[in-house]
Short mmCIF file of C-alpha atoms and ligand atoms in Angstrom, two decimals:
data_model
loop_
_atom_site.label_atom_id
_atom_site.label_comp_id
_atom_site.label_asym_id
_atom_site.label_seq_id
_atom_site.Cartn_x
_atom_site.Cartn_y
_atom_site.Cartn_z
CA UNK A 1 -0.20 12.82 -28.07
CA UNK A 2 2.58 14.23 -25.56
CA UNK A 3 0.77 17.49 -24.98
CA UNK A 4 -1.88 18.54 -22.17
CA UNK A 5 -4.31 16.27 -21.35
CA UNK A 6 -7.65 16.58 -23.47
CA UNK A 7 -10.18 17.49 -21.66
CA UNK A 8 -12.88 18.73 -24.34
CA UNK A 9 -16.03 16.26 -26.23
CA UNK A 10 -14.86 15.18 -29.35
CA UNK A 11 -17.47 16.67 -31.78
CA UNK A 12 -17.60 15.53 -35.66
CA UNK A 13 -13.81 14.87 -35.97
CA UNK A 14 -12.40 17.67 -33.61
CA UNK A 15 -11.75 18.29 -30.41
CA UNK A 16 -14.54 21.27 -29.87
CA UNK A 17 -15.43 24.20 -27.39
CA UNK A 18 -18.16 22.72 -25.34
CA UNK A 19 -21.91 24.63 -25.86
CA UNK A 20 -22.70 25.00 -22.27
CA UNK A 21 -19.55 26.14 -19.65
CA UNK A 22 -19.96 23.18 -16.89
CA UNK A 23 -17.04 21.46 -15.69
CA UNK A 24 -16.27 18.52 -12.97
CA UNK A 25 -13.54 17.57 -11.52
CA UNK A 26 -11.93 14.56 -12.39
CA UNK A 27 -9.96 13.17 -9.30
CA UNK A 28 -7.14 11.01 -9.23
CA UNK A 29 -6.90 8.29 -6.84
CA UNK A 30 -3.91 7.88 -6.00
CA UNK A 31 -3.23 10.91 -4.38
CA UNK A 32 -6.31 12.48 -4.29
CA UNK A 33 -6.10 15.18 -6.04
CA UNK A 34 -7.50 17.04 -9.03
CA UNK A 35 -6.56 15.07 -12.18
CA UNK A 36 -8.20 17.04 -14.83
CA UNK A 37 -10.94 19.50 -15.02
CA UNK A 38 -13.22 17.86 -17.68
CA UNK A 39 -16.34 19.31 -19.86
CA UNK A 40 -19.98 18.18 -18.53
CA UNK A 41 -21.47 17.82 -22.18
CA UNK A 42 -25.04 18.93 -21.28
CA UNK A 43 -27.95 18.77 -23.55
CA UNK A 44 -26.63 21.17 -26.89
CA UNK A 45 -23.49 19.20 -26.79
CA UNK A 46 -25.02 16.29 -27.06
CA UNK A 47 -27.50 16.82 -29.72
CA UNK A 48 -24.64 18.37 -31.37
CA UNK A 49 -22.31 15.34 -31.26
CA UNK A 50 -26.25 13.09 -31.94
CA UNK A 51 -26.73 15.73 -35.57
CA UNK A 52 -22.56 14.88 -36.42
CA UNK A 53 -23.06 10.98 -36.24
CA UNK A 54 -26.92 10.78 -37.86
CA UNK A 55 -25.09 13.27 -40.69
CA UNK A 56 -22.21 10.26 -40.64
CA UNK A 57 -24.65 7.65 -40.68
CA UNK A 58 -27.36 8.98 -43.37
CA UNK A 59 -24.98 11.17 -45.74
CA UNK A 60 -21.42 10.08 -44.94
CA UNK A 61 -19.37 7.46 -46.88
CA UNK A 62 -18.68 5.16 -43.38
CA UNK A 63 -22.30 2.53 -43.35
CA UNK A 64 -21.51 2.45 -47.60
CA UNK A 65 -17.84 1.64 -47.17
CA UNK A 66 -16.81 -2.02 -47.84
CA UNK A 67 -16.20 -3.88 -44.63
CA UNK A 68 -12.90 -4.28 -45.74
CA UNK A 69 -12.41 -0.52 -46.47
CA UNK A 70 -13.74 0.39 -42.68
CA UNK A 71 -11.74 -2.99 -41.19
CA UNK A 72 -8.57 -1.01 -42.77
CA UNK A 73 -9.60 2.14 -40.73
CA UNK A 74 -10.30 0.37 -37.67
CA UNK A 75 -6.78 -1.36 -37.78
CA UNK A 76 -5.14 2.18 -37.70
CA UNK A 77 -7.18 2.65 -35.07
CA UNK A 78 -5.49 -0.22 -33.36
CA UNK A 79 -2.24 0.51 -34.61
CA UNK A 80 -2.38 4.09 -33.00
CA UNK A 81 -3.17 2.82 -29.75
CA UNK A 82 -0.35 0.37 -30.20
CA UNK A 83 2.02 3.29 -31.04
CA UNK A 84 1.08 5.42 -27.72
CA UNK A 85 0.16 2.29 -25.42
CA UNK A 86 2.77 3.30 -22.73
CA UNK A 87 0.94 6.99 -22.71
CA UNK A 88 -2.36 5.47 -22.66
CA UNK A 89 -1.37 3.43 -20.34
CA UNK A 90 -0.10 5.81 -18.26
CA UNK A 91 -3.27 7.95 -18.53
CA UNK A 92 -5.54 5.22 -17.44
CA UNK A 93 -2.98 4.15 -14.46
CA UNK A 94 -3.22 7.61 -13.31
CA UNK A 95 -7.08 8.05 -13.95
CA UNK A 96 -8.56 4.78 -12.73
CA UNK A 97 -5.50 4.06 -10.05
CA UNK A 98 -4.94 0.38 -11.68
CA UNK A 99 -1.55 -1.17 -12.20
CA UNK A 100 0.14 0.54 -14.88
CA UNK A 101 1.40 -2.81 -15.75
CA UNK A 102 -2.11 -3.97 -15.34
CA UNK A 103 -3.14 -1.08 -17.92
CA UNK A 104 -0.57 -1.10 -20.64
CA UNK A 105 -0.66 -5.05 -20.84
CA UNK A 106 -3.58 -5.84 -20.60
CA UNK A 107 -6.46 -3.11 -21.11
CA UNK A 108 -4.58 -1.13 -23.49
CA UNK A 109 -3.51 -4.55 -25.48
CA UNK A 110 -7.01 -5.33 -25.39
CA UNK A 111 -8.27 -2.21 -26.66
CA UNK A 112 -6.17 -2.90 -29.90
CA UNK A 113 -7.23 -5.91 -30.47
CA UNK A 114 -10.42 -5.65 -30.14
CA UNK A 115 -10.70 -2.86 -32.59
CA UNK A 116 -8.68 -5.67 -34.73
CA UNK A 117 -11.10 -8.46 -33.93
CA UNK A 118 -14.66 -6.47 -35.33
CA UNK A 119 -12.54 -5.44 -38.21
CA UNK A 120 -11.49 -8.58 -39.48
CA UNK A 121 -14.70 -10.49 -37.71
CA UNK A 122 -17.37 -7.72 -39.70
CA UNK A 123 -14.98 -8.82 -42.89
CA UNK A 124 -15.90 -12.56 -42.59
CA UNK A 125 -19.19 -12.90 -41.10
CA UNK A 126 -21.39 -14.31 -44.33
CA UNK A 127 -24.90 -12.75 -44.54
CA UNK A 128 -27.75 -15.82 -44.86
CA UNK A 129 -29.62 -16.85 -48.40
CA UNK A 130 -32.01 -19.05 -49.06
CA UNK A 131 -34.64 -20.65 -51.76
CA UNK A 132 -38.42 -21.64 -51.17
CA UNK A 133 -41.45 -21.82 -53.01
CA UNK A 134 -45.07 -20.62 -52.25
CA UNK A 135 -48.13 -22.36 -53.49
CA UNK A 136 -51.71 -21.22 -52.43
CA UNK A 137 -54.73 -20.46 -54.53
CA UNK A 138 -53.35 -21.72 -58.01
CA UNK A 139 -49.54 -19.84 -57.48
CA UNK A 140 -46.59 -21.74 -58.43
CA UNK A 141 -44.08 -19.16 -57.21
CA UNK A 142 -39.91 -19.54 -56.10
CA UNK A 143 -38.07 -17.39 -53.67
CA UNK A 144 -34.54 -16.13 -53.26
CA UNK A 145 -34.99 -15.08 -49.78
CA UNK A 146 -32.12 -12.87 -48.76
CA UNK A 147 -30.91 -11.49 -45.06
CA UNK A 148 -29.34 -8.60 -45.40
CA UNK A 149 -27.91 -7.04 -42.28
CA UNK A 150 -27.56 -3.32 -42.77
CA UNK A 151 -26.33 -0.84 -39.65
CA UNK A 152 -29.20 0.51 -37.22
CA UNK A 153 -27.85 3.99 -37.61
CA UNK A 154 -26.16 5.74 -34.68
CA UNK A 155 -25.56 4.36 -31.67
CA UNK A 156 -25.05 5.21 -27.71
CA UNK A 157 -22.06 3.93 -26.18
CA UNK A 158 -22.17 4.44 -22.35
CA UNK A 159 -19.22 3.07 -20.14
CA UNK A 160 -18.17 2.75 -16.70
CA UNK A 161 -14.60 4.04 -15.20
CA UNK A 162 -13.04 0.24 -14.03
CA UNK A 163 -11.62 -0.14 -17.45
CA UNK A 164 -12.34 2.86 -19.84
CA UNK A 165 -10.24 1.94 -22.82
CA UNK A 166 -10.77 -2.00 -22.65
CA UNK A 167 -14.80 -1.60 -22.31
CA UNK A 168 -15.00 1.57 -25.63
CA UNK A 169 -13.28 -0.38 -27.82
CA UNK A 170 -14.60 -3.77 -26.95
CA UNK A 171 -18.28 -1.78 -28.13
CA UNK A 172 -17.39 0.19 -30.67
CA UNK A 173 -15.55 -2.33 -32.44
CA UNK A 174 -18.25 -3.56 -33.27
CA UNK A 175 -20.43 -0.58 -33.82
CA UNK A 176 -18.13 1.00 -36.01
CA UNK A 177 -16.94 -2.53 -38.27
CA UNK A 178 -20.76 -2.87 -39.07
CA UNK A 179 -20.84 0.45 -40.25
CA UNK A 180 -23.05 2.40 -37.50
CA UNK A 181 -21.89 5.90 -36.11
CA UNK A 182 -21.66 7.02 -32.55
CA UNK A 183 -21.59 8.78 -29.64
CA UNK A 184 -19.43 7.63 -26.65
CA UNK A 185 -19.80 8.42 -23.45
CA UNK A 186 -17.36 7.79 -20.28
CA UNK A 187 -17.52 7.31 -17.27
CA UNK A 188 -16.93 10.66 -15.04
CA UNK A 189 -14.79 8.84 -13.09
CA UNK A 190 -12.60 8.01 -15.03
CA UNK A 191 -12.92 9.46 -19.18
CA UNK A 192 -9.52 10.28 -20.12
CA UNK A 193 -8.57 7.38 -22.36
CA UNK A 194 -12.06 7.77 -24.07
CA UNK A 195 -11.13 11.35 -24.80
CA UNK A 196 -7.92 10.63 -26.34
CA UNK A 197 -9.46 8.08 -28.25
CA UNK A 198 -11.07 10.98 -30.54
CA UNK A 199 -7.50 12.31 -31.70
CA UNK A 200 -6.48 8.39 -32.41
CA UNK A 201 -9.71 7.76 -34.91
CA UNK A 202 -8.67 11.79 -35.90
CA UNK A 203 -4.92 10.36 -37.19
CA UNK A 204 -6.10 6.76 -38.25
CA UNK A 205 -8.95 9.04 -40.76
CA UNK A 206 -12.00 8.24 -39.30
CA UNK A 207 -14.56 9.96 -41.01
CA UNK A 208 -15.68 12.71 -39.25
CA UNK A 209 -18.75 11.99 -37.14
CA UNK A 210 -18.71 8.11 -37.58
CA UNK A 211 -17.23 8.65 -33.48
CA UNK A 212 -17.78 11.41 -30.98
CA UNK A 213 -17.09 11.65 -27.88
CA UNK A 214 -19.43 13.49 -24.84
CA UNK A 215 -17.40 13.70 -21.32
CA UNK A 216 -20.31 14.21 -18.55
CA UNK A 217 -21.96 13.14 -15.86
CA UNK A 218 -25.47 10.92 -15.80
CA UNK A 219 -27.61 13.39 -17.19
CA UNK A 220 -24.89 13.50 -20.47
CA UNK A 221 -25.89 9.38 -20.06
CA UNK A 222 -29.76 10.17 -19.79
CA UNK A 223 -29.93 13.18 -23.09
CA UNK A 224 -28.29 10.79 -25.22
CA UNK A 225 -30.41 7.44 -24.31
CA UNK A 226 -33.87 9.34 -24.68
CA UNK A 227 -32.73 11.46 -27.98
CA UNK A 228 -34.87 9.96 -30.37
CA UNK A 229 -32.00 9.70 -33.06
CA UNK A 230 -30.28 7.73 -31.20
CA UNK A 231 -31.12 4.08 -33.12
CA UNK A 232 -29.47 2.06 -30.22
CA UNK A 233 -27.59 1.90 -26.46
CA UNK A 234 -24.87 -0.35 -25.47
CA UNK A 235 -24.52 0.32 -21.40
CA UNK A 236 -22.68 -1.29 -19.26
CA UNK A 237 -22.76 -0.26 -15.55
CA UNK A 238 -24.44 -0.70 -12.19
CA UNK A 239 -28.10 -2.42 -12.09
CA UNK A 240 -30.07 0.09 -10.99
CA UNK A 241 -28.51 2.60 -13.84
CA UNK A 242 -29.20 -0.10 -16.47
CA UNK A 243 -32.94 0.07 -15.14
CA UNK A 244 -33.38 3.29 -15.95
CA UNK A 245 -31.82 3.12 -19.45
CA UNK A 246 -34.33 -0.21 -20.41
CA UNK A 247 -37.13 3.09 -19.09
CA UNK A 248 -35.39 5.73 -21.13
CA UNK A 249 -35.19 4.11 -24.27
CA UNK A 250 -38.86 2.82 -23.88
CA UNK A 251 -40.31 5.58 -25.04
CA UNK A 252 -38.55 5.49 -28.89
CA UNK A 253 -38.64 1.59 -28.80
CA UNK A 254 -34.62 1.56 -29.10
CA UNK A 255 -32.47 -1.54 -29.11
CA UNK A 256 -30.64 -1.76 -26.08
CA UNK A 257 -27.62 -4.06 -24.88
CA UNK A 258 -27.46 -3.53 -20.91
CA UNK A 259 -23.85 -5.16 -19.35
CA UNK A 260 -24.61 -4.95 -15.41
CA UNK A 261 -23.32 -5.75 -12.70
CA UNK A 262 -22.22 -9.37 -10.46
CA UNK A 263 -21.45 -11.45 -7.73
CA UNK A 264 -20.04 -14.78 -9.13
CA UNK A 265 -18.80 -17.05 -6.60
CA UNK A 266 -15.96 -18.90 -6.78
CA UNK A 267 -16.60 -22.64 -6.19
CA UNK A 268 -13.47 -25.01 -4.55
CA UNK A 269 -14.09 -28.62 -4.10
CA UNK A 270 -11.50 -30.56 -1.46
CA UNK A 271 -10.50 -32.29 -5.22
CA UNK A 272 -8.98 -29.39 -6.32
CA UNK A 273 -5.68 -28.32 -7.11
CA UNK A 274 -6.07 -26.40 -4.51
CA UNK A 275 -3.26 -24.30 -5.07
CA UNK A 276 -4.03 -23.29 -8.65
CA UNK A 277 -7.19 -22.34 -7.49
CA UNK A 278 -6.04 -20.07 -4.27
CA UNK A 279 -4.32 -18.16 -7.01
CA UNK A 280 -7.22 -18.16 -9.82
CA UNK A 281 -9.24 -17.18 -6.68
CA UNK A 282 -6.98 -14.38 -5.60
CA UNK A 283 -6.65 -13.31 -8.75
CA UNK A 284 -10.30 -13.35 -9.66
CA UNK A 285 -11.70 -10.89 -7.01
CA UNK A 286 -7.98 -8.67 -5.93
CA UNK A 287 -7.23 -8.41 -9.48
CA UNK A 288 -8.35 -4.65 -10.38
CA UNK A 289 -9.03 -3.51 -6.26
CA UNK A 290 -12.07 -5.89 -7.10
CA UNK A 291 -13.49 -3.42 -9.30
CA UNK A 292 -14.07 -6.08 -11.86
CA UNK A 293 -17.76 -6.54 -13.02
CA UNK A 294 -16.63 -10.16 -13.01
CA UNK A 295 -14.76 -10.24 -9.48
CA UNK A 296 -15.34 -13.95 -7.85
CA UNK A 297 -16.24 -12.07 -5.00
CA UNK A 298 -17.95 -15.63 -3.06
CA UNK A 299 -16.05 -17.85 -1.89
CA UNK A 300 -17.95 -21.06 -1.78
CA UNK A 301 -15.69 -23.82 -0.13
CA UNK A 302 -15.69 -27.22 0.74
CA UNK A 303 -16.16 -27.98 4.32
CA UNK A 304 -13.49 -30.24 4.80
CA UNK A 305 -10.53 -27.85 3.16
CA UNK A 306 -11.78 -24.67 4.08
CA UNK A 307 -9.11 -23.85 6.70
CA UNK A 308 -6.28 -24.89 4.12
CA UNK A 309 -7.24 -23.38 1.66
CA UNK A 310 -7.84 -20.02 3.69
CA UNK A 311 -4.43 -20.31 4.22
CA UNK A 312 -2.94 -20.42 1.17
CA UNK A 313 -5.35 -18.06 -0.40
CA UNK A 314 -3.74 -15.30 2.76
CA UNK A 315 -0.47 -16.26 0.93
CA UNK A 316 -1.17 -14.92 -1.68
CA UNK A 317 -2.76 -12.04 -0.64
CA UNK A 318 0.13 -11.60 1.71
CA UNK A 319 2.30 -11.23 -2.22
CA UNK A 320 0.51 -8.58 -3.27
CA UNK A 321 2.33 -5.76 -3.76
CA UNK A 322 0.20 -2.91 -2.74
CA UNK A 323 1.36 0.74 -4.29
CA UNK A 324 1.71 3.55 -6.45
CA UNK A 325 -0.52 2.43 -9.60
CA UNK A 326 2.51 4.23 -12.01
CA UNK A 327 5.10 1.69 -10.46
CA UNK A 328 5.86 -1.57 -12.61
CA UNK A 329 5.95 -3.43 -10.04
CA UNK A 330 2.58 -3.01 -8.64
CA UNK A 331 0.38 -5.64 -8.20
CA UNK A 332 -2.67 -3.65 -6.34
CA UNK A 333 -3.35 0.66 -6.46
CA UNK A 334 -6.13 2.65 -4.67
CA UNK A 335 -10.11 2.61 -4.89
CA UNK A 336 -11.77 4.54 -7.79
CA UNK A 337 -12.73 7.53 -5.29
CA UNK A 338 -13.46 8.24 -2.04
CA UNK A 339 -17.14 7.54 -1.85
CA UNK A 340 -16.60 4.68 -3.04
CA UNK A 341 -13.85 3.09 -0.42
CA UNK A 342 -16.81 4.54 2.77
CA UNK A 343 -19.29 2.45 0.21
CA UNK A 344 -16.87 -0.45 0.62
CA UNK A 345 -16.00 0.10 4.27
CA UNK A 346 -20.03 0.38 4.90
CA UNK A 347 -20.00 -3.05 3.61
CA UNK A 348 -17.19 -4.54 5.90
CA UNK A 349 -18.63 -2.37 8.87
CA UNK A 350 -22.18 -3.83 8.56
CA UNK A 351 -21.21 -7.42 8.42
CA UNK A 352 -18.55 -7.33 11.48
CA UNK A 353 -21.60 -5.64 13.17
CA UNK A 354 -23.54 -8.83 12.43
CA UNK A 355 -20.90 -11.15 13.79
CA UNK A 356 -18.54 -11.45 10.61
CA UNK A 357 -14.83 -12.30 11.11
CA UNK A 358 -12.07 -10.22 9.12
CA UNK A 359 -9.85 -12.81 8.44
CA UNK A 360 -7.39 -10.05 6.77
CA UNK A 361 -7.31 -6.32 5.67
CA UNK A 362 -10.92 -4.49 6.68
CA UNK A 363 -9.41 -1.18 6.00
CA UNK A 364 -7.27 0.73 4.57
CA UNK A 365 -3.46 0.49 5.07
CA UNK A 366 -1.16 2.60 6.45
CA UNK A 367 1.09 3.01 3.45
CA UNK A 368 0.38 4.84 1.22
CA UNK A 369 -0.99 7.51 3.21
CA UNK A 370 -2.53 9.73 0.56
CA UNK A 371 -5.20 8.12 -2.05
CA UNK A 372 -8.11 6.06 -1.43
CA UNK A 373 -6.37 2.73 -0.83
CA UNK A 374 -8.64 -0.27 0.96
CA UNK A 375 -6.94 -3.42 1.78
CA UNK A 376 -7.40 -6.95 0.00
CA UNK A 377 -10.51 -8.27 2.60
CA UNK A 378 -12.02 -11.66 3.60
CA UNK A 379 -14.73 -11.82 5.61
CA UNK A 380 -16.06 -15.34 7.00
CA UNK A 381 -18.65 -16.03 9.55
CA UNK A 382 -21.48 -14.49 7.36
CA UNK A 383 -24.80 -15.44 7.67
CA UNK A 384 -25.76 -15.98 4.59
CA UNK A 385 -28.25 -13.70 3.70
CA UNK A 386 -26.19 -10.75 5.03
CA UNK A 387 -25.70 -7.66 2.52
CA UNK A 388 -21.67 -8.53 1.60
CA UNK A 389 -23.00 -11.92 0.40
CA UNK A 390 -25.99 -10.72 -1.74
CA UNK A 391 -24.77 -7.35 -3.24
CA UNK A 392 -22.03 -6.79 -5.31
CA UNK A 393 -19.98 -4.89 -3.75
CA UNK A 394 -17.38 -3.83 -6.54
CA UNK A 395 -14.82 -4.00 -4.04
CA UNK A 396 -11.59 -5.67 -2.88
CA UNK A 397 -14.03 -8.17 -0.06
CA UNK A 398 -14.03 -11.84 -0.50
CA UNK A 399 -16.81 -13.42 1.23
CA UNK A 400 -16.26 -16.84 2.28
CA UNK A 401 -19.49 -20.09 2.94
CA UNK A 402 -18.71 -23.64 3.00
CA UNK A 403 -20.21 -26.70 1.93
CA UNK A 404 -20.18 -30.32 2.13
CA UNK A 405 -22.26 -31.52 -0.86
CA UNK A 406 -22.32 -30.99 -4.34
CA UNK A 407 -25.94 -29.80 -4.08
CA UNK A 408 -25.27 -27.52 -1.24
CA UNK A 409 -22.68 -25.43 -3.26
CA UNK A 410 -25.12 -25.09 -6.22
CA UNK A 411 -27.79 -23.75 -4.27
CA UNK A 412 -25.82 -21.12 -2.31
CA UNK A 413 -24.15 -20.78 -5.93
CA UNK A 414 -27.95 -19.96 -7.02
CA UNK A 415 -28.75 -17.45 -4.14
CA UNK A 416 -28.62 -14.39 -6.39
CA UNK A 417 -30.32 -11.82 -8.16
CA UNK A 418 -26.83 -11.77 -10.35
CA UNK A 419 -25.64 -14.19 -13.12
CA UNK A 420 -23.09 -12.78 -14.30
CA UNK A 421 -20.05 -15.02 -13.89
CA UNK A 422 -19.24 -18.16 -11.95
CA UNK A 423 -15.05 -19.81 -11.31
CA UNK A 424 -15.65 -23.95 -10.99
CA UNK A 425 -12.47 -25.73 -8.95
CA UNK A 426 -12.28 -29.24 -9.24
CA UNK A 427 -10.25 -31.55 -10.47
CA UNK A 428 -13.53 -34.23 -11.91
CA UNK A 429 -14.83 -33.49 -15.40
CA UNK A 430 -17.95 -35.30 -14.65
CA UNK A 431 -18.73 -32.77 -12.02
CA UNK A 432 -17.54 -30.18 -13.50
CA UNK A 433 -19.60 -30.49 -16.18
CA UNK A 434 -22.35 -31.29 -13.78
CA UNK A 435 -21.77 -28.05 -11.98
CA UNK A 436 -21.94 -26.10 -15.04
CA UNK A 437 -24.88 -26.76 -16.34
CA UNK A 438 -26.70 -26.72 -13.04
CA UNK A 439 -25.07 -22.66 -12.43
CA UNK A 440 -27.77 -19.73 -13.26
CA UNK A 441 -24.72 -18.05 -14.78
CA UNK A 442 -24.48 -16.75 -18.48
CA UNK A 443 -20.93 -17.64 -17.84
CA UNK A 444 -18.58 -20.55 -16.00
CA UNK A 445 -15.04 -20.87 -15.85
CA UNK A 446 -13.62 -24.25 -14.98
CA UNK A 447 -10.20 -24.28 -13.13
CA UNK A 448 -9.67 -20.93 -14.74
CA UNK A 449 -9.82 -17.24 -14.27
CA UNK A 450 -11.50 -15.32 -17.08
CA UNK A 451 -9.80 -16.08 -20.20
CA UNK A 452 -11.34 -14.49 -23.29
CA UNK A 453 -11.92 -16.25 -26.57
CA UNK A 454 -13.84 -12.89 -28.31
CA UNK A 455 -16.13 -15.09 -30.68
CA UNK A 456 -17.70 -16.71 -27.68
CA UNK A 457 -20.90 -14.86 -25.87
CA UNK A 458 -19.49 -12.24 -23.27
CA UNK A 459 -23.09 -10.88 -20.87
CA UNK A 460 -25.01 -11.57 -17.88
CA UNK A 461 -28.59 -13.81 -17.07
CA UNK A 462 -30.82 -12.93 -14.73
CA UNK A 463 -29.76 -9.40 -13.38
CA UNK A 464 -26.59 -9.09 -14.77
CA UNK A 465 -27.83 -8.06 -17.98
CA UNK A 466 -29.98 -8.69 -21.13
CA UNK A 467 -27.73 -9.42 -24.62
CA UNK A 468 -24.85 -10.48 -24.83
CA UNK A 469 -21.14 -8.99 -26.66
CA UNK A 470 -18.52 -11.03 -28.98
CA UNK A 471 -18.42 -12.05 -32.52
CA UNK A 472 -21.47 -12.60 -33.99
CA UNK A 473 -23.48 -11.76 -31.27
CA UNK A 474 -21.94 -7.73 -30.70
CA UNK A 475 -22.50 -7.81 -34.97
CA UNK A 476 -25.92 -9.11 -34.45
CA UNK A 477 -26.87 -6.62 -32.29
CA UNK A 478 -25.21 -3.35 -34.27
CA UNK A 479 -27.73 -4.64 -37.62
CA UNK A 480 -31.11 -5.08 -38.66
CA UNK A 481 -31.76 -8.13 -40.11
CA UNK A 482 -33.57 -6.79 -43.46
CA UNK A 483 -35.15 -9.39 -45.47
CA UNK A 484 -34.59 -8.60 -49.69
CA UNK A 485 -37.38 -11.63 -51.53
CA UNK A 486 -37.37 -12.07 -54.94
CA UNK A 487 -39.69 -14.41 -56.59
CA UNK A 488 -40.22 -16.18 -60.10
CA UNK A 489 -42.43 -18.52 -61.63
CA UNK A 490 -46.32 -17.92 -62.35
CA UNK A 491 -48.77 -16.31 -59.98
CA UNK A 492 -52.71 -16.40 -60.77
P1 NAD B 501 -22.68 3.68 -12.72
O1 NAD B 501 -24.28 2.86 -13.54
O2 NAD B 501 -22.86 4.16 -12.16
O3 NAD B 501 -22.43 4.56 -14.67
C1 NAD B 501 -22.20 3.86 -15.39
C2 NAD B 501 -22.10 5.17 -16.73
O4 NAD B 501 -23.71 5.23 -16.52
C3 NAD B 501 -21.29 6.02 -16.61
O5 NAD B 501 -20.97 6.99 -17.58
C4 NAD B 501 -22.42 7.05 -16.02
O6 NAD B 501 -21.99 8.75 -16.06
C5 NAD B 501 -23.62 6.55 -16.59
N1 NAD B 501 -25.02 6.86 -16.27
C6 NAD B 501 -25.20 7.29 -15.13
N2 NAD B 501 -26.84 7.36 -14.77
C7 NAD B 501 -26.66 7.10 -16.20
C8 NAD B 501 -28.64 7.68 -16.65
N3 NAD B 501 -29.40 8.09 -15.77
N4 NAD B 501 -28.45 7.36 -17.62
C9 NAD B 501 -27.53 7.07 -18.62
N5 NAD B 501 -26.08 6.94 -18.25
C10 NAD B 501 -26.45 7.45 -16.85
O7 NAD B 501 -21.53 2.25 -12.93
P2 NAD B 501 -20.05 2.59 -12.62
O8 NAD B 501 -19.84 2.83 -11.01
O9 NAD B 501 -19.71 3.48 -13.31
O10 NAD B 501 -19.38 0.74 -12.87
C11 NAD B 501 -20.08 0.20 -11.94
C12 NAD B 501 -20.49 -0.85 -12.47
O11 NAD B 501 -20.37 -1.30 -14.00
C13 NAD B 501 -21.00 -1.83 -11.62
O12 NAD B 501 -22.02 -2.56 -11.31
C14 NAD B 501 -19.81 -3.62 -11.97
O13 NAD B 501 -20.40 -4.64 -12.02
C15 NAD B 501 -20.39 -3.03 -13.49
N6 NAD B 501 -19.51 -3.39 -14.77
C16 NAD B 501 -19.99 -4.35 -15.88
C17 NAD B 501 -19.57 -5.00 -16.64
C18 NAD B 501 -19.57 -5.58 -17.98
O14 NAD B 501 -19.52 -6.25 -18.95
N7 NAD B 501 -20.90 -6.65 -17.19
C19 NAD B 501 -18.10 -4.07 -17.27
C20 NAD B 501 -17.37 -3.19 -16.33
C21 NAD B 501 -18.98 -2.93 -15.21
#
C-alpha cells in the first residue's frame, strides 16, 4: 500500500479504468489543496460493477460457502486493515480532516473489529425450526417448519464522508458475512480509504465480484439505487438524500435501510456529576469537529447549575488542541470542505442576527490559517424555534437551552423531527430510567457518550432513519427469511 493513492473503481476483483472519462477533485480539508483526482463512476461503470456483483451472487462460490469459510476471508481482511492501520489512518486523516490519532485508534481499529464481529456473529446465528400440525377437513398432518436465512443477493452500500472506513465496514461486515455481494459507493468528499479496501479484499482472497467499489458523485449513488439488479440498499447520509433513496428504490421495491441525521440532546440535571458531564458533553459535540451523526448538539441544562456547567464546558474546550490532523497530538481538525464551513457559518450568523449570544468560537481560528477550520462554538440565548436549535448543523456548534423541571427537559428534548440519540447526565437512577423511557430517540446513553456493544440496535427513530444495524438486526436485514415446510401424516 506504500504507493500512489488509488483513485479508480474496483470492479470484479481489480482496479479498472472507468468506462467514462469523468473525474472529480478530492480536496484535503487541512490545506484546501487537491489531494487526488478521482474517477467519477458513471452509469456504465456502475452497471459493470453491479453485473460483477450479480455474477458473484448467482454463479460464484461466496453465497454457497459455509459461514465459517466466509468468516476466514473477512478475518483476513481485518488482518489487512490492522497491518496497514497507520497508513489507512493517515489517508483517512488527510481525506476527512479528522485527527490521525482518532482515525488510527478508533476508526481503523473499529473497521477491523466490524469485520471480525460480523464474521463471528454470522457463524453463531442459529436459524429457526418449529414443529406444528394442521388438522382440517379430516386431515391430520404434522409439520416441521424450517426458516432458512439465505442472502438477499446484491447489496448497494452508500456512505457519507465523516467516517468512511468505519461506516463502510459496519455495512460490509453483515452484508458479506451473510453471503451477499455488494457495490460500495463512498462519498465524493472522502473516497480514498474505501477505494483502498479493494486492495485489502484482493489480498485477503475475497472472490472477485463480491466487493466492488464505485467512487462518484450523487448520480453514481442514484444509478445504484434505481438499478433493477440491486436487491437492497443500505444508505447512510442526510435526511433529504434518504428521502430520494427511498423514492428511487420504490420502483423495484428494494429493501432499504436508512441511517440518517440527528440533533441529539444532552440533558444535564443539577444532580449530575457535572465534571464528568462537561467532559462527556464536550466530546459528544466537538469530537470529529461535530461532524458525527450522534453529536450531542443540543445542551439542555437545569437552570440552577447552568452558569457553573457552562464555565466547566468552556474549560474543556480550552484544552482542545486545534491543529494539523496529521499531528498525533491534535484533538480537533478542520471541517470537511469550504462549502460545509460556509453552511456552519450561516447557521451561526442567522442565530446571532436573531439575538443569540456566542459564548465561544463563532469564527475560524487565526491559526491554522489554511484549510477549513472553524472554532468549537457555543450559542446561548437562542429562541427555541431557531434553525440552529431545530436543524442538524453537522458541525462544531452546541446550542444551549435551560430548563427548571424534568417535564420541561423532556418536552424540549422531544421537540425535534429527529430521533437518533440522547445523552442523560444525572446521578439519580430513577430519574435516568423515567426520562429514558419518555425520550423519543432510538438510543439513550446515561452518564456516558456513545459506548457501543456491537450486538445492540443502532439506528434512528422518527426522521433519523429506518431500520437498525448491529448484531442480529443487521443480519436480518441482509437475509431473506425463507420457509421450508415439511409434512407427514394423513391427508384425506
Ligand atoms: P449526503 O446525504 O449528502 O451523502 C451521503 C452519500 O449519498 C454520499 O455518498 C453521496 O454521494 C450519496 N448521494 C447523494 N445524493 C444521492 C442520491 N440522490 N442517491 C443516492 N446517493 C446519493 O450526506 P453527507 O453530507 O455525505 O453526510 C452527512 C450526513 O450523514 C449527516 O446528516 C449525518 O448525520 C449523516 N450520518 C448518519 C449516520 C448514521 O449512522 N445515522 C452516520 C454518519 C453520518
